[in-house]
PDB file of C-alpha atoms in Angstrom:
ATOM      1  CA  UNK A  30     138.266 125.596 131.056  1.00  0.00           C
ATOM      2  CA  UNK A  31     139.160 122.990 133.841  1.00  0.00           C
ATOM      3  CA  UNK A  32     137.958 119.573 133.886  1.00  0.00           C
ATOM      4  CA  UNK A  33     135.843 120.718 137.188  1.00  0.00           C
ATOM      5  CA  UNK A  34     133.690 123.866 135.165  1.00  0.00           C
ATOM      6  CA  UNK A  35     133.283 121.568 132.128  1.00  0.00           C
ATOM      7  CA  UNK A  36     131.434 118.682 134.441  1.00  0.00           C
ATOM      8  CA  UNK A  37     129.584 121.648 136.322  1.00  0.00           C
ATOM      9  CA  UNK A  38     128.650 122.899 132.790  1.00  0.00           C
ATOM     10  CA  UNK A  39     127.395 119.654 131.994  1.00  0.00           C
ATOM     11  CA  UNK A  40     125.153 118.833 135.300  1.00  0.00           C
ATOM     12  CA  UNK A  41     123.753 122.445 134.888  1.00  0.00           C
ATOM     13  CA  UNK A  42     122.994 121.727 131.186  1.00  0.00           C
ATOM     14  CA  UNK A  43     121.414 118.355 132.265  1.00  0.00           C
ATOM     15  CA  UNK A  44     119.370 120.269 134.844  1.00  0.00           C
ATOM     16  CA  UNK A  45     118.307 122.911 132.779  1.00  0.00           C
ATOM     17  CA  UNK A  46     116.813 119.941 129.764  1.00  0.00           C
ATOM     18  CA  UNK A  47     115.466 118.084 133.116  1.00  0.00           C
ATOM     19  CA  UNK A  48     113.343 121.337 134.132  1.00  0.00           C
ATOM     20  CA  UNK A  49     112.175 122.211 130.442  1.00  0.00           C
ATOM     21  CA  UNK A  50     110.620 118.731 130.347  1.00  0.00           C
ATOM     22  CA  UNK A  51     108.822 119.257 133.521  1.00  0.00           C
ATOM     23  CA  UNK A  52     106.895 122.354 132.875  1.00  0.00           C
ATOM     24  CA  UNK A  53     103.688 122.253 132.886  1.00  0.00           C
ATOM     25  CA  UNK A  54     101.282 123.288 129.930  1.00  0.00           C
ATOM     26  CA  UNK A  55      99.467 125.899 131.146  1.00  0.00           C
ATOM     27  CA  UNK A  56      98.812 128.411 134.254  1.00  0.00           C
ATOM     28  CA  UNK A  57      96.601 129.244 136.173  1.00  0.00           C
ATOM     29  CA  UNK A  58      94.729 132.861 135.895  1.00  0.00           C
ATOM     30  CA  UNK A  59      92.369 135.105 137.116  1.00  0.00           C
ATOM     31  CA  UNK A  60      88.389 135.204 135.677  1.00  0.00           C
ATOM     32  CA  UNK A  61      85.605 136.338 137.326  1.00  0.00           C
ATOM     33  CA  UNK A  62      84.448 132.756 137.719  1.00  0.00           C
ATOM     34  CA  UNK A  63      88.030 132.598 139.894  1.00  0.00           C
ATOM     35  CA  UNK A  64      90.752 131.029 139.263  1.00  0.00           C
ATOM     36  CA  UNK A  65      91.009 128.974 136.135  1.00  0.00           C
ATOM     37  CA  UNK A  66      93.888 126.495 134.134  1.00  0.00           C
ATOM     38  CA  UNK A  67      94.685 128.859 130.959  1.00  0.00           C
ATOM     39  CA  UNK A  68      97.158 128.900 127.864  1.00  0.00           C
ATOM     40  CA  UNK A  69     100.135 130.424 127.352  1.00  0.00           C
ATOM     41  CA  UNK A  70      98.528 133.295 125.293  1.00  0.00           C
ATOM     42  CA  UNK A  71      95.959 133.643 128.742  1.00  0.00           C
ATOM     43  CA  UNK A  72      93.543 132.192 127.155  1.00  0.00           C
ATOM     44  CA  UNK A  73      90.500 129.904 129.750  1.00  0.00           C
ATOM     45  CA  UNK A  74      90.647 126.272 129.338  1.00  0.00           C
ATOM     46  CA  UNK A  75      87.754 124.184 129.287  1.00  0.00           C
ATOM     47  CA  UNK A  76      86.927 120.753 129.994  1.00  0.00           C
ATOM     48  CA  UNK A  77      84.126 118.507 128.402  1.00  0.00           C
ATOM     49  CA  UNK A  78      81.689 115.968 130.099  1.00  0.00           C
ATOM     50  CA  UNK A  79      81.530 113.904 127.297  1.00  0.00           C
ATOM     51  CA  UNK A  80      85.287 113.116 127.612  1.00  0.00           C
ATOM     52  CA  UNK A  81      84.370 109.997 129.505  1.00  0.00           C
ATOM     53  CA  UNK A  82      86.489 107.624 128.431  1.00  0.00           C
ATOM     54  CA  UNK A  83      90.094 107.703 130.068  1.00  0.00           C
ATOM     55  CA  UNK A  84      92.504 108.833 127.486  1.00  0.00           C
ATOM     56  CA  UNK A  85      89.917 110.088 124.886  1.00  0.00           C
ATOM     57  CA  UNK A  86      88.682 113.175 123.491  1.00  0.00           C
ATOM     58  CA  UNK A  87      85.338 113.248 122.244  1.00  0.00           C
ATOM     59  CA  UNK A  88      85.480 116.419 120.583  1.00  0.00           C
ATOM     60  CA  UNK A  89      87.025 115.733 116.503  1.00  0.00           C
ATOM     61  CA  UNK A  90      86.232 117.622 113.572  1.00  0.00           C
ATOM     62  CA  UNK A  91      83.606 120.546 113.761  1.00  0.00           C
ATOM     63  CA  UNK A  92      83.856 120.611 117.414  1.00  0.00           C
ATOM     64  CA  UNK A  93      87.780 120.807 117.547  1.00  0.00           C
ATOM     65  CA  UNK A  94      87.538 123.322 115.101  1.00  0.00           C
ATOM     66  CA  UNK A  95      85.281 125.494 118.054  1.00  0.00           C
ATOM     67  CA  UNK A  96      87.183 124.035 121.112  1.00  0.00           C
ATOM     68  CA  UNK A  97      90.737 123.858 119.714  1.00  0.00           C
ATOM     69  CA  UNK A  98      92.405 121.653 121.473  1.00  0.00           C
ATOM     70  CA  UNK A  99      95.848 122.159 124.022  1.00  0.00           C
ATOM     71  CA  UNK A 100      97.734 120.401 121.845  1.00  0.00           C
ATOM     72  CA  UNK A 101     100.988 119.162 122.836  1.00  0.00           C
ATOM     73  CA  UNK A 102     104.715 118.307 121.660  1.00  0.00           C
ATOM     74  CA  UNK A 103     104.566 114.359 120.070  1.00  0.00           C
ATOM     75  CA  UNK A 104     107.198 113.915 122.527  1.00  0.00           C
ATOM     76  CA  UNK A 105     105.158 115.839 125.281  1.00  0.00           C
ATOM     77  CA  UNK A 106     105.835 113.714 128.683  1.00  0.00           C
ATOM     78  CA  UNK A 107     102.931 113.295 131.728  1.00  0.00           C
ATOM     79  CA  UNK A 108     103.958 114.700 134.772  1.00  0.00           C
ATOM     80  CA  UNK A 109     101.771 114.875 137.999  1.00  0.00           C
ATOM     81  CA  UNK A 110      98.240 115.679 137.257  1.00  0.00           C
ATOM     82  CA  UNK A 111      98.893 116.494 133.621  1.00  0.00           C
ATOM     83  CA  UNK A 112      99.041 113.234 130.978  1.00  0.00           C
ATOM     84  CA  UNK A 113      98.902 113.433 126.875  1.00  0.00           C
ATOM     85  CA  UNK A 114      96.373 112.229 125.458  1.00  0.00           C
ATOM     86  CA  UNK A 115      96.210 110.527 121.777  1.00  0.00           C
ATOM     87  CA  UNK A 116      93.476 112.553 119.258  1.00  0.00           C
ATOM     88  CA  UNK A 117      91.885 110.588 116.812  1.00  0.00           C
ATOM     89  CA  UNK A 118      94.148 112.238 114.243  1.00  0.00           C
ATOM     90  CA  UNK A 119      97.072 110.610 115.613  1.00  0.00           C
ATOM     91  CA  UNK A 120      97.950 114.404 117.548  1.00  0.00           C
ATOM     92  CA  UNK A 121      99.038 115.025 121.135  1.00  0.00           C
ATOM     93  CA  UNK A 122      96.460 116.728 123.251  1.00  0.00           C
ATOM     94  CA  UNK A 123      97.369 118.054 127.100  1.00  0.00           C
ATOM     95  CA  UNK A 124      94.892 116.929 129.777  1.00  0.00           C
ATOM     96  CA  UNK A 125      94.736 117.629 133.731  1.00  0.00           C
ATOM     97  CA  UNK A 126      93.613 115.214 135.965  1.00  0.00           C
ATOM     98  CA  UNK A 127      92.630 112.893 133.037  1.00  0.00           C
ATOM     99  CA  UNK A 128      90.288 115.799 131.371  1.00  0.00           C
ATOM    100  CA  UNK A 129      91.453 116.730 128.218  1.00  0.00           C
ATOM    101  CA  UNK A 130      91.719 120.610 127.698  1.00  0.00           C
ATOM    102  CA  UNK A 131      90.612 123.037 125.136  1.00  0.00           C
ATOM    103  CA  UNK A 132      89.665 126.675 124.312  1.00  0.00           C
ATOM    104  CA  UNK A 133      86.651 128.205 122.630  1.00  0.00           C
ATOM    105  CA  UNK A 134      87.211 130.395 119.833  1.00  0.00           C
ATOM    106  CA  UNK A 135      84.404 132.767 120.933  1.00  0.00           C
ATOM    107  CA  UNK A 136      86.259 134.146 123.618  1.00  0.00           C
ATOM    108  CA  UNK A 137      88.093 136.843 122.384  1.00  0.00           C
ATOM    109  CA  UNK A 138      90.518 138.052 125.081  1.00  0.00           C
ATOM    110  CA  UNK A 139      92.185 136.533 128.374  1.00  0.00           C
ATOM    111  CA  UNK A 140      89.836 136.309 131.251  1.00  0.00           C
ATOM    112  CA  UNK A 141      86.794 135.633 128.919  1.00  0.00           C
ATOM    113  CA  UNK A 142      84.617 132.671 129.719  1.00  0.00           C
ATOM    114  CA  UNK A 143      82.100 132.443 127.807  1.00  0.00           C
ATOM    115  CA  UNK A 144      82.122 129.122 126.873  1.00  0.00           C
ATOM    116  CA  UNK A 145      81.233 128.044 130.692  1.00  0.00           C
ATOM    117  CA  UNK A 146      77.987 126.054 130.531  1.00  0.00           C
ATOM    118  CA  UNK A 147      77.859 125.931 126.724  1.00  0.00           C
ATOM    119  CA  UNK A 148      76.001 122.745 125.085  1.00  0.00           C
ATOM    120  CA  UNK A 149      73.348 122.572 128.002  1.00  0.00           C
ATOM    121  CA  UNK A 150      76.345 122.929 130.683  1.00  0.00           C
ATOM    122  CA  UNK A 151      78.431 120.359 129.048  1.00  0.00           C
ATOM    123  CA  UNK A 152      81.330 122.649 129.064  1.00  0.00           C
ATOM    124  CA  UNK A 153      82.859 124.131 131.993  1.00  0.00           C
ATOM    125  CA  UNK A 154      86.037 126.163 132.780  1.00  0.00           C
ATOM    126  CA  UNK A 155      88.924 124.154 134.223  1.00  0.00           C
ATOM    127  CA  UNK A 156      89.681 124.598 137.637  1.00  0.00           C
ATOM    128  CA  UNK A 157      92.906 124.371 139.222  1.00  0.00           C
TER     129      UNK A 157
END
C-alpha cells in the first residue's frame, strides 16, 4: 500500500468514527397521531410534563419500570437538539429538545400509542 492509500485509509476511518458519533438516537415514524420520534426497534417515544427541571428525569423506580427510559451509551455525546441526560441511578438517558424520552411497555407493536394522554394527559408522544 502507498503512503497516499494508507493516509486516505486513515481520513476515511476518521470520518467514518466522526459520523457514528453523530447519529442520532432515534427516528422518526409514522402513527396515526402523525409523525412521531421512535426507537430503533419502532417503538413511539414519549415525553413527560413533569420533567421540568432542565437535565432531570422525574420518572425513577416504578415509573421507569412502565416508561423505560432511551437510555444511552455513558459516553453518549449531545448533538443538536438531542443532549444526555444523568438518571438518578447514575445512567445515561437520551432527551430531544431538553425532554427526556421514554417508551411505555403497554404498547405492544410499532405505531402503537397508547400511552398518549396517560396520567391525566401528562404523557404525550414526542413530536419531531
Amino acid at each position: 500500500m502507498t503512503i497516499r492509500n494508507l493516509m486516505l485509509a486513515g481520513v476515511l476511518t476518521l470520518g467514518l468514527a466522526a459520523c457514528a458519533g453523530a447519529m442520532v438516537p432515534a427516528k422518526t415514524g409514522s402513527t396515526a397521531l402523525g409523525p412521531v420520534l421512535v426507537d430503533a426497534k419502532g417503538m413511539t417515544l414519549y415525553t413527560f410534563d413533569r420533567d421540568a427541571t432542565p437535565g432531570k428525569s422525574a420518572c425513577n423506580g416504578p415509573c421507569a419500570q412502565n416508561w423505560p427510559p432511551l437510555m444511552a451509551a455513558a459516553d453518549a455525546k449531545a448533538s443538536g437538539d438531542w443532549s444526555v441526560i444523568t438518571r438518578d441511578d447514575g445512567t445515561k438517558q437520551w432527551a430531544y429538545k431538553g425532554k427526556p424520552l421514554y417508551t411505555w411497555v403497554k404498547d405492544t407493536k410499532p405505531g402503537d400509542t397508547t400511552g398518549d394522554g396517560f396520567l391525566n394527559g401528562a404523557w404525550h408522544v414526542a413530536k419531531p
